[in-house]
């Protein structure tokens, strides 16, 4: 295949998994500040579903997918961060990672250490960088804290479980089944709550002797939002970083005051990696955690890129655990 064409997933309209089309695209050559990357593996993330359904709007027609790994084939003028032949990975906009190859801004790419293979890289960039900023920048954990983390058996959750254990943090994780509870525990989660069998607010109060936790990391959204606020100790921080169950409903600021002057933030990875120096520092931290063996990337599902509709169905049906990758 020449460098000028690629198979890629495109959507003409928002909707269910069936709106994703596997089509031929013409790439051309990278312009100033751009690089052409031939993908070895692409990551699957819940944010891809938000873009597909239109919860997060984008101009159509459009690509999907926010992370991948591969080899740089060509660069445009002015590109200094990478060169042809470099092994690279990335996470973030612009959308379009569901492709065999693509042209993208070169300053989004980070060079991969030789010790990290392409599949691992595609399964960890978005989720691993997310855990890095959640734990070290949004609410910097020092060790010794007890925290609440929802969806502990998902891709972000399994990385968070290991990362928390590595830095001496007691993580209370919520999951939806006994199998997922075993998985989260095996990855380092200190306490696991199956929210289909137990009230997570009551269990958090029990575990913390009614003190509550200083921070809740919540990617579920609508179904867990109020309960998450109820788990916080006074002056605690609610970190709402996703909405897998639907968007958080409107609420009054008095809800924060009545529970003890709480803080709330709605972070996104793109804000934290907007400066090149921050991206490089965060990626270096993630790579060192993986290279040390403290965090292992658990790729539990692999699909052909052409089978992406099934991958989305399984993700939305809560059938997946750990990281999922697409093979182009």
mmCIF file of N, CA, C and O in Angstrom, residues 193-277:
data_model
loop_
_atom_site.group_PDB
_atom_site.id
_atom_site.type_symbol
_atom_site.label_atom_id
_atom_site.label_comp_id
_atom_site.label_asym_id
_atom_site.label_seq_id
_atom_site.Cartn_x
_atom_site.Cartn_y
_atom_site.Cartn_z
ATOM 1 N N UNK A 193 -16.468 -2.670 45.828
ATOM 2 C CA UNK A 193 -17.904 -2.654 46.100
ATOM 3 C C UNK A 193 -18.641 -3.011 44.808
ATOM 4 O O UNK A 193 -18.461 -2.352 43.781
ATOM 5 N N UNK A 194 -19.449 -4.065 44.851
ATOM 6 C CA UNK A 194 -20.327 -4.412 43.728
ATOM 7 C C UNK A 194 -21.608 -3.601 43.908
ATOM 8 O O UNK A 194 -22.446 -3.916 44.747
ATOM 9 N N UNK A 195 -21.775 -2.541 43.108
ATOM 10 C CA UNK A 195 -22.901 -1.633 43.323
ATOM 11 C C UNK A 195 -24.250 -2.260 42.970
ATOM 12 O O UNK A 195 -25.291 -1.700 43.305
ATOM 13 N N UNK A 196 -24.235 -3.430 42.323
ATOM 14 C CA UNK A 196 -25.496 -4.129 42.069
ATOM 15 C C UNK A 196 -25.950 -4.950 43.276
ATOM 16 O O UNK A 196 -27.075 -5.436 43.317
ATOM 17 N N UNK A 197 -25.059 -5.108 44.257
ATOM 18 C CA UNK A 197 -25.403 -5.867 45.466
ATOM 19 C C UNK A 197 -25.371 -5.018 46.726
ATOM 20 O O UNK A 197 -25.995 -5.364 47.721
ATOM 21 N N UNK A 198 -24.593 -3.923 46.697
ATOM 22 C CA UNK A 198 -24.430 -3.100 47.899
ATOM 23 C C UNK A 198 -24.630 -1.632 47.558
ATOM 24 O O UNK A 198 -24.417 -1.213 46.431
ATOM 25 N N UNK A 199 -25.020 -0.856 48.565
ATOM 26 C CA UNK A 199 -25.111 0.593 48.418
ATOM 27 C C UNK A 199 -23.707 1.167 48.605
ATOM 28 O O UNK A 199 -23.125 1.067 49.688
ATOM 29 N N UNK A 200 -23.160 1.751 47.548
ATOM 30 C CA UNK A 200 -21.748 2.144 47.635
ATOM 31 C C UNK A 200 -21.525 3.280 48.644
ATOM 32 O O UNK A 200 -20.488 3.352 49.282
ATOM 33 N N UNK A 201 -22.530 4.148 48.824
ATOM 34 C CA UNK A 201 -22.373 5.249 49.792
ATOM 35 C C UNK A 201 -22.259 4.674 51.215
ATOM 36 O O UNK A 201 -21.366 5.061 51.982
ATOM 37 N N UNK A 202 -23.142 3.728 51.546
ATOM 38 C CA UNK A 202 -23.099 3.115 52.886
ATOM 39 C C UNK A 202 -21.789 2.372 53.116
ATOM 40 O O UNK A 202 -21.195 2.455 54.196
ATOM 41 N N UNK A 203 -21.328 1.642 52.072
ATOM 42 C CA UNK A 203 -20.074 0.884 52.232
ATOM 43 C C UNK A 203 -18.871 1.817 52.401
ATOM 44 O O UNK A 203 -17.981 1.550 53.207
ATOM 45 N N UNK A 204 -18.849 2.922 51.658
ATOM 46 C CA UNK A 204 -17.743 3.879 51.807
ATOM 47 C C UNK A 204 -17.746 4.455 53.219
ATOM 48 O O UNK A 204 -16.692 4.591 53.855
ATOM 49 N N UNK A 205 -18.942 4.756 53.746
ATOM 50 C CA UNK A 205 -19.039 5.277 55.123
ATOM 51 C C UNK A 205 -18.509 4.241 56.120
ATOM 52 O O UNK A 205 -17.792 4.571 57.067
ATOM 53 N N UNK A 206 -18.857 2.962 55.887
ATOM 54 C CA UNK A 206 -18.363 1.883 56.761
ATOM 55 C C UNK A 206 -16.842 1.794 56.714
ATOM 56 O O UNK A 206 -16.169 1.755 57.750
ATOM 57 N N UNK A 207 -16.312 1.744 55.498
ATOM 58 C CA UNK A 207 -14.862 1.568 55.321
ATOM 59 C C UNK A 207 -14.090 2.725 55.935
ATOM 60 O O UNK A 207 -13.017 2.533 56.520
ATOM 61 N N UNK A 208 -14.633 3.943 55.822
ATOM 62 C CA UNK A 208 -13.913 5.140 56.298
ATOM 63 C C UNK A 208 -14.351 5.563 57.700
ATOM 64 O O UNK A 208 -14.000 6.647 58.154
ATOM 65 N N UNK A 209 -15.143 4.694 58.380
ATOM 66 C CA UNK A 209 -15.668 5.011 59.718
ATOM 67 C C UNK A 209 -16.389 6.357 59.717
ATOM 68 O O UNK A 209 -16.171 7.221 60.579
ATOM 69 N N UNK A 210 -17.240 6.527 58.698
ATOM 70 C CA UNK A 210 -18.102 7.710 58.520
ATOM 71 C C UNK A 210 -17.367 9.000 58.167
ATOM 72 O O UNK A 210 -17.979 10.058 58.050
ATOM 73 N N UNK A 211 -16.032 8.927 57.997
ATOM 74 C CA UNK A 211 -15.294 10.152 57.658
ATOM 75 C C UNK A 211 -15.500 10.561 56.197
ATOM 76 O O UNK A 211 -15.399 11.739 55.856
ATOM 77 N N UNK A 212 -15.734 9.588 55.318
ATOM 78 C CA UNK A 212 -15.791 9.889 53.889
ATOM 79 C C UNK A 212 -14.390 9.938 53.289
ATOM 80 O O UNK A 212 -13.390 9.765 54.003
ATOM 81 N N UNK A 213 -14.326 10.183 52.020
ATOM 82 C CA UNK A 213 -13.033 10.213 51.311
ATOM 83 C C UNK A 213 -12.715 11.637 50.859
ATOM 84 O O UNK A 213 -13.620 12.434 50.633
ATOM 85 N N UNK A 214 -11.413 11.974 50.723
ATOM 86 C CA UNK A 214 -11.055 13.329 50.287
ATOM 87 C C UNK A 214 -11.288 13.568 48.803
ATOM 88 O O UNK A 214 -11.380 14.716 48.363
ATOM 89 N N UNK A 215 -11.384 12.475 48.012
ATOM 90 C CA UNK A 215 -11.566 12.640 46.569
ATOM 91 C C UNK A 215 -12.329 11.446 45.996
ATOM 92 O O UNK A 215 -12.136 10.307 46.416
ATOM 93 N N UNK A 216 -13.229 11.728 45.051
ATOM 94 C CA UNK A 216 -13.919 10.693 44.281
ATOM 95 C C UNK A 216 -13.590 10.922 42.812
ATOM 96 O O UNK A 216 -13.705 12.048 42.307
ATOM 97 N N UNK A 217 -13.163 9.862 42.132
ATOM 98 C CA UNK A 217 -12.907 9.917 40.687
ATOM 99 C C UNK A 217 -14.056 9.183 40.003
ATOM 100 O O UNK A 217 -14.206 7.972 40.161
ATOM 101 N N UNK A 218 -14.889 9.922 39.252
ATOM 102 C CA UNK A 218 -16.150 9.378 38.745
ATOM 103 C C UNK A 218 -16.254 9.553 37.233
ATOM 104 O O UNK A 218 -16.366 10.665 36.735
ATOM 105 N N UNK A 219 -16.203 8.432 36.495
ATOM 106 C CA UNK A 219 -16.382 8.479 35.042
ATOM 107 C C UNK A 219 -17.749 7.943 34.630
ATOM 108 O O UNK A 219 -18.020 7.782 33.439
ATOM 109 N N UNK A 220 -18.613 7.666 35.600
ATOM 110 C CA UNK A 220 -19.924 7.074 35.302
ATOM 111 C C UNK A 220 -20.963 8.160 35.000
ATOM 112 O O UNK A 220 -21.767 8.037 34.097
ATOM 113 N N UNK A 221 -20.932 9.252 35.776
ATOM 114 C CA UNK A 221 -21.823 10.372 35.486
ATOM 115 C C UNK A 221 -23.171 10.280 36.178
ATOM 116 O O UNK A 221 -23.255 10.174 37.394
ATOM 117 N N UNK A 222 -24.231 10.286 35.389
ATOM 118 C CA UNK A 222 -25.600 10.421 35.895
ATOM 119 C C UNK A 222 -25.934 9.482 37.055
ATOM 120 O O UNK A 222 -26.472 9.907 38.074
ATOM 121 N N UNK A 223 -25.607 8.188 36.925
ATOM 122 C CA UNK A 223 -26.056 7.200 37.916
ATOM 123 C C UNK A 223 -25.336 7.302 39.261
ATOM 124 O O UNK A 223 -25.862 6.834 40.275
ATOM 125 N N UNK A 224 -24.146 7.854 39.274
ATOM 126 C CA UNK A 224 -23.344 7.849 40.514
ATOM 127 C C UNK A 224 -23.099 9.236 41.088
ATOM 128 O O UNK A 224 -22.542 9.358 42.171
ATOM 129 N N UNK A 225 -23.514 10.283 40.389
ATOM 130 C CA UNK A 225 -23.099 11.638 40.742
ATOM 131 C C UNK A 225 -23.467 12.030 42.181
ATOM 132 O O UNK A 225 -22.602 12.387 42.984
ATOM 133 N N UNK A 226 -24.744 11.930 42.529
ATOM 134 C CA UNK A 226 -25.172 12.365 43.866
ATOM 135 C C UNK A 226 -24.558 11.480 44.942
ATOM 136 O O UNK A 226 -24.100 11.966 45.977
ATOM 137 N N UNK A 227 -24.517 10.180 44.687
ATOM 138 C CA UNK A 227 -23.887 9.262 45.636
ATOM 139 C C UNK A 227 -22.423 9.592 45.848
ATOM 140 O O UNK A 227 -21.905 9.522 46.968
ATOM 141 N N UNK A 228 -21.744 9.963 44.760
ATOM 142 C CA UNK A 228 -20.326 10.338 44.874
ATOM 143 C C UNK A 228 -20.157 11.545 45.797
ATOM 144 O O UNK A 228 -19.264 11.571 46.645
ATOM 145 N N UNK A 229 -21.006 12.556 45.629
ATOM 146 C CA UNK A 229 -20.937 13.728 46.514
ATOM 147 C C UNK A 229 -21.135 13.310 47.969
ATOM 148 O O UNK A 229 -20.476 13.829 48.877
ATOM 149 N N UNK A 230 -22.041 12.350 48.192
ATOM 150 C CA UNK A 230 -22.336 11.899 49.561
ATOM 151 C C UNK A 230 -21.183 11.122 50.192
ATOM 152 O O UNK A 230 -21.167 10.914 51.407
ATOM 153 N N UNK A 231 -20.231 10.668 49.380
ATOM 154 C CA UNK A 231 -19.084 9.915 49.906
ATOM 155 C C UNK A 231 -17.936 10.827 50.335
ATOM 156 O O UNK A 231 -16.977 10.358 50.962
ATOM 157 N N UNK A 232 -18.013 12.102 49.994
ATOM 158 C CA UNK A 232 -16.886 13.001 50.258
ATOM 159 C C UNK A 232 -16.874 13.527 51.679
ATOM 160 O O UNK A 232 -17.921 13.805 52.260
ATOM 161 N N UNK A 233 -15.671 13.685 52.204
ATOM 162 C CA UNK A 233 -15.528 14.373 53.484
ATOM 163 C C UNK A 233 -15.607 15.878 53.225
ATOM 164 O O UNK A 233 -15.440 16.320 52.084
ATOM 165 N N UNK A 234 -15.856 16.691 54.263
ATOM 166 C CA UNK A 234 -15.893 18.140 54.063
ATOM 167 C C UNK A 234 -14.613 18.629 53.383
ATOM 168 O O UNK A 234 -13.521 18.120 53.649
ATOM 169 N N UNK A 235 -14.752 19.583 52.494
ATOM 170 C CA UNK A 235 -13.672 20.141 51.678
ATOM 171 C C UNK A 235 -13.122 19.134 50.657
ATOM 172 O O UNK A 235 -12.043 19.325 50.108
ATOM 173 N N UNK A 236 -13.873 18.066 50.412
ATOM 174 C CA UNK A 236 -13.439 17.037 49.464
ATOM 175 C C UNK A 236 -13.618 17.483 48.028
ATOM 176 O O UNK A 236 -14.304 18.456 47.722
ATOM 177 N N UNK A 237 -12.982 16.714 47.126
ATOM 178 C CA UNK A 237 -12.973 17.050 45.698
ATOM 179 C C UNK A 237 -13.695 15.983 44.881
ATOM 180 O O UNK A 237 -13.349 14.803 44.941
ATOM 181 N N UNK A 238 -14.710 16.402 44.140
ATOM 182 C CA UNK A 238 -15.417 15.523 43.211
ATOM 183 C C UNK A 238 -14.806 15.717 41.826
ATOM 184 O O UNK A 238 -14.835 16.810 41.266
ATOM 185 N N UNK A 239 -14.212 14.652 41.288
ATOM 186 C CA UNK A 239 -13.586 14.718 39.966
ATOM 187 C C UNK A 239 -14.473 13.931 39.002
ATOM 188 O O UNK A 239 -14.478 12.708 39.001
ATOM 189 N N UNK A 240 -15.252 14.650 38.201
ATOM 190 C CA UNK A 240 -16.168 14.023 37.254
ATOM 191 C C UNK A 240 -15.494 14.017 35.889
ATOM 192 O O UNK A 240 -15.434 15.037 35.212
ATOM 193 N N UNK A 241 -14.937 12.850 35.490
ATOM 194 C CA UNK A 241 -14.124 12.831 34.266
ATOM 195 C C UNK A 241 -14.722 11.995 33.140
ATOM 196 O O UNK A 241 -14.048 11.668 32.163
ATOM 197 N N UNK A 242 -16.017 11.679 33.246
ATOM 198 C CA UNK A 242 -16.678 10.925 32.188
ATOM 199 C C UNK A 242 -18.150 10.769 32.503
ATOM 200 O O UNK A 242 -18.599 11.095 33.609
ATOM 201 N N UNK A 243 -18.910 10.274 31.532
ATOM 202 C CA UNK A 243 -20.352 10.112 31.756
ATOM 203 C C UNK A 243 -20.872 8.870 31.036
ATOM 204 O O UNK A 243 -21.713 8.954 30.147
ATOM 205 N N UNK A 244 -20.336 7.715 31.431
ATOM 206 C CA UNK A 244 -20.680 6.451 30.769
ATOM 207 C C UNK A 244 -22.166 6.120 30.898
ATOM 208 O O UNK A 244 -22.737 5.445 30.042
ATOM 209 N N UNK A 245 -22.821 6.589 31.975
ATOM 210 C CA UNK A 245 -24.247 6.298 32.165
ATOM 211 C C UNK A 245 -25.123 7.438 31.657
ATOM 212 O O UNK A 245 -26.343 7.387 31.765
ATOM 213 N N UNK A 246 -24.503 8.472 31.114
ATOM 214 C CA UNK A 246 -25.244 9.649 30.666
ATOM 215 C C UNK A 246 -24.710 10.888 31.371
ATOM 216 O O UNK A 246 -24.039 10.792 32.406
ATOM 217 N N UNK A 247 -25.009 12.071 30.815
ATOM 218 C CA UNK A 247 -24.477 13.313 31.386
ATOM 219 C C UNK A 247 -24.995 13.563 32.797
ATOM 220 O O UNK A 247 -26.116 13.176 33.139
ATOM 221 N N UNK A 248 -24.179 14.209 33.595
ATOM 222 C CA UNK A 248 -24.577 14.591 34.956
ATOM 223 C C UNK A 248 -25.734 15.587 34.864
ATOM 224 O O UNK A 248 -25.665 16.554 34.099
ATOM 225 N N UNK A 249 -26.830 15.359 35.639
ATOM 226 C CA UNK A 249 -27.944 16.303 35.587
ATOM 227 C C UNK A 249 -27.554 17.657 36.189
ATOM 228 O O UNK A 249 -26.594 17.755 36.963
ATOM 229 N N UNK A 250 -28.298 18.683 35.816
ATOM 230 C CA UNK A 250 -28.042 20.015 36.375
ATOM 231 C C UNK A 250 -28.220 19.962 37.896
ATOM 232 O O UNK A 250 -29.073 19.231 38.410
ATOM 233 N N UNK A 251 -27.393 20.700 38.606
ATOM 234 C CA UNK A 251 -27.513 20.721 40.067
ATOM 235 C C UNK A 251 -27.172 22.125 40.563
ATOM 236 O O UNK A 251 -26.494 22.897 39.887
ATOM 237 N N UNK A 252 -27.672 22.444 41.773
ATOM 238 C CA UNK A 252 -27.399 23.750 42.366
ATOM 239 C C UNK A 252 -26.114 23.728 43.166
ATOM 240 O O UNK A 252 -25.756 22.704 43.764
ATOM 241 N N UNK A 253 -25.424 24.858 43.187
ATOM 242 C CA UNK A 253 -24.164 24.937 43.941
ATOM 243 C C UNK A 253 -24.380 24.690 45.433
ATOM 244 O O UNK A 253 -23.452 24.295 46.140
ATOM 245 N N UNK A 254 -25.604 24.890 45.917
ATOM 246 C CA UNK A 254 -25.906 24.632 47.325
ATOM 247 C C UNK A 254 -25.636 23.175 47.694
ATOM 248 O O UNK A 254 -25.331 22.868 48.846
ATOM 249 N N UNK A 255 -25.720 22.276 46.683
ATOM 250 C CA UNK A 255 -25.419 20.854 46.935
ATOM 251 C C UNK A 255 -23.990 20.689 47.453
ATOM 252 O O UNK A 255 -23.696 19.780 48.233
ATOM 253 N N UNK A 256 -23.080 21.550 47.008
ATOM 254 C CA UNK A 256 -21.690 21.488 47.467
ATOM 255 C C UNK A 256 -21.551 22.094 48.857
ATOM 256 O O UNK A 256 -20.829 21.572 49.703
ATOM 257 N N UNK A 257 -22.263 23.186 49.088
ATOM 258 C CA UNK A 257 -22.181 23.856 50.398
ATOM 259 C C UNK A 257 -22.750 22.980 51.504
ATOM 260 O O UNK A 257 -22.149 22.836 52.575
ATOM 261 N N UNK A 258 -23.909 22.349 51.228
ATOM 262 C CA UNK A 258 -24.600 21.589 52.280
ATOM 263 C C UNK A 258 -23.830 20.348 52.709
ATOM 264 O O UNK A 258 -24.043 19.817 53.787
ATOM 265 N N UNK A 259 -22.897 19.890 51.856
ATOM 266 C CA UNK A 259 -22.121 18.697 52.203
ATOM 267 C C UNK A 259 -20.744 19.054 52.756
ATOM 268 O O UNK A 259 -19.897 18.172 52.921
ATOM 269 N N UNK A 260 -20.494 20.325 53.000
ATOM 270 C CA UNK A 260 -19.219 20.696 53.636
ATOM 271 C C UNK A 260 -18.241 21.376 52.705
ATOM 272 O O UNK A 260 -17.066 21.017 52.667
ATOM 273 N N UNK A 261 -18.719 22.356 51.938
ATOM 274 C CA UNK A 261 -17.828 23.158 51.081
ATOM 275 C C UNK A 261 -16.989 22.299 50.142
ATOM 276 O O UNK A 261 -15.767 22.365 50.116
ATOM 277 N N UNK A 262 -17.687 21.485 49.355
ATOM 278 C CA UNK A 262 -16.991 20.583 48.437
ATOM 279 C C UNK A 262 -16.459 21.329 47.215
ATOM 280 O O UNK A 262 -16.950 22.403 46.851
ATOM 281 N N UNK A 263 -15.457 20.737 46.566
ATOM 282 C CA UNK A 263 -14.950 21.214 45.282
ATOM 283 C C UNK A 263 -15.418 20.243 44.195
ATOM 284 O O UNK A 263 -15.595 19.060 44.460
ATOM 285 N N UNK A 264 -15.576 20.756 42.977
ATOM 286 C CA UNK A 264 -15.904 19.869 41.861
ATOM 287 C C UNK A 264 -15.145 20.330 40.620
ATOM 288 O O UNK A 264 -14.947 21.534 40.427
ATOM 289 N N UNK A 265 -14.682 19.379 39.829
ATOM 290 C CA UNK A 265 -14.002 19.715 38.580
ATOM 291 C C UNK A 265 -14.417 18.736 37.497
ATOM 292 O O UNK A 265 -14.757 17.585 37.796
ATOM 293 N N UNK A 266 -14.421 19.214 36.257
ATOM 294 C CA UNK A 266 -14.723 18.349 35.104
ATOM 295 C C UNK A 266 -13.541 18.424 34.147
ATOM 296 O O UNK A 266 -13.513 19.198 33.195
ATOM 297 N N UNK A 267 -12.482 17.631 34.436
ATOM 298 C CA UNK A 267 -11.262 17.733 33.642
ATOM 299 C C UNK A 267 -11.336 16.944 32.342
ATOM 300 O O UNK A 267 -12.168 16.041 32.199
ATOM 301 N N UNK A 268 -10.478 17.278 31.392
ATOM 302 C CA UNK A 268 -10.297 16.457 30.200
ATOM 303 C C UNK A 268 -8.804 16.359 29.921
ATOM 304 O O UNK A 268 -8.049 17.290 30.207
ATOM 305 N N UNK A 269 -8.404 15.227 29.376
ATOM 306 C CA UNK A 269 -6.990 14.983 29.099
ATOM 307 C C UNK A 269 -6.397 16.073 28.211
ATOM 308 O O UNK A 269 -5.261 16.503 28.407
ATOM 309 N N UNK A 270 -7.188 16.536 27.236
ATOM 310 C CA UNK A 270 -6.663 17.499 26.262
ATOM 311 C C UNK A 270 -6.199 18.801 26.932
ATOM 312 O O UNK A 270 -5.247 19.419 26.478
ATOM 313 N N UNK A 271 -6.861 19.217 28.003
ATOM 314 C CA UNK A 271 -6.427 20.428 28.718
ATOM 315 C C UNK A 271 -5.077 20.193 29.399
ATOM 316 O O UNK A 271 -4.225 21.080 29.433
ATOM 317 N N UNK A 272 -4.904 18.997 29.938
ATOM 318 C CA UNK A 272 -3.682 18.693 30.691
ATOM 319 C C UNK A 272 -2.482 18.453 29.782
ATOM 320 O O UNK A 272 -1.339 18.615 30.204
ATOM 321 N N UNK A 273 -2.731 18.039 28.539
ATOM 322 C CA UNK A 273 -1.613 17.770 27.619
ATOM 323 C C UNK A 273 -1.444 18.880 26.579
ATOM 324 O O UNK A 273 -0.694 18.725 25.617
ATOM 325 N N UNK A 274 -2.138 20.003 26.760
ATOM 326 C CA UNK A 274 -2.121 21.074 25.743
ATOM 327 C C UNK A 274 -0.721 21.637 25.521
ATOM 328 O O UNK A 274 -0.367 22.011 24.411
ATOM 329 N N UNK A 275 0.082 21.704 26.580
ATOM 330 C CA UNK A 275 1.457 22.191 26.431
ATOM 331 C C UNK A 275 2.370 20.998 26.184
ATOM 332 O O UNK A 275 2.319 20.000 26.903
ATOM 333 N N UNK A 276 3.225 21.108 25.171
ATOM 334 C CA UNK A 276 4.116 20.014 24.793
ATOM 335 C C UNK A 276 4.958 19.532 25.979
ATOM 336 O O UNK A 276 5.129 18.328 26.183
ATOM 337 N N UNK A 277 5.459 20.452 26.793
ATOM 338 C CA UNK A 277 6.306 20.063 27.931
ATOM 339 C C UNK A 277 5.525 19.201 28.918
ATOM 340 O O UNK A 277 6.059 18.234 29.482
#
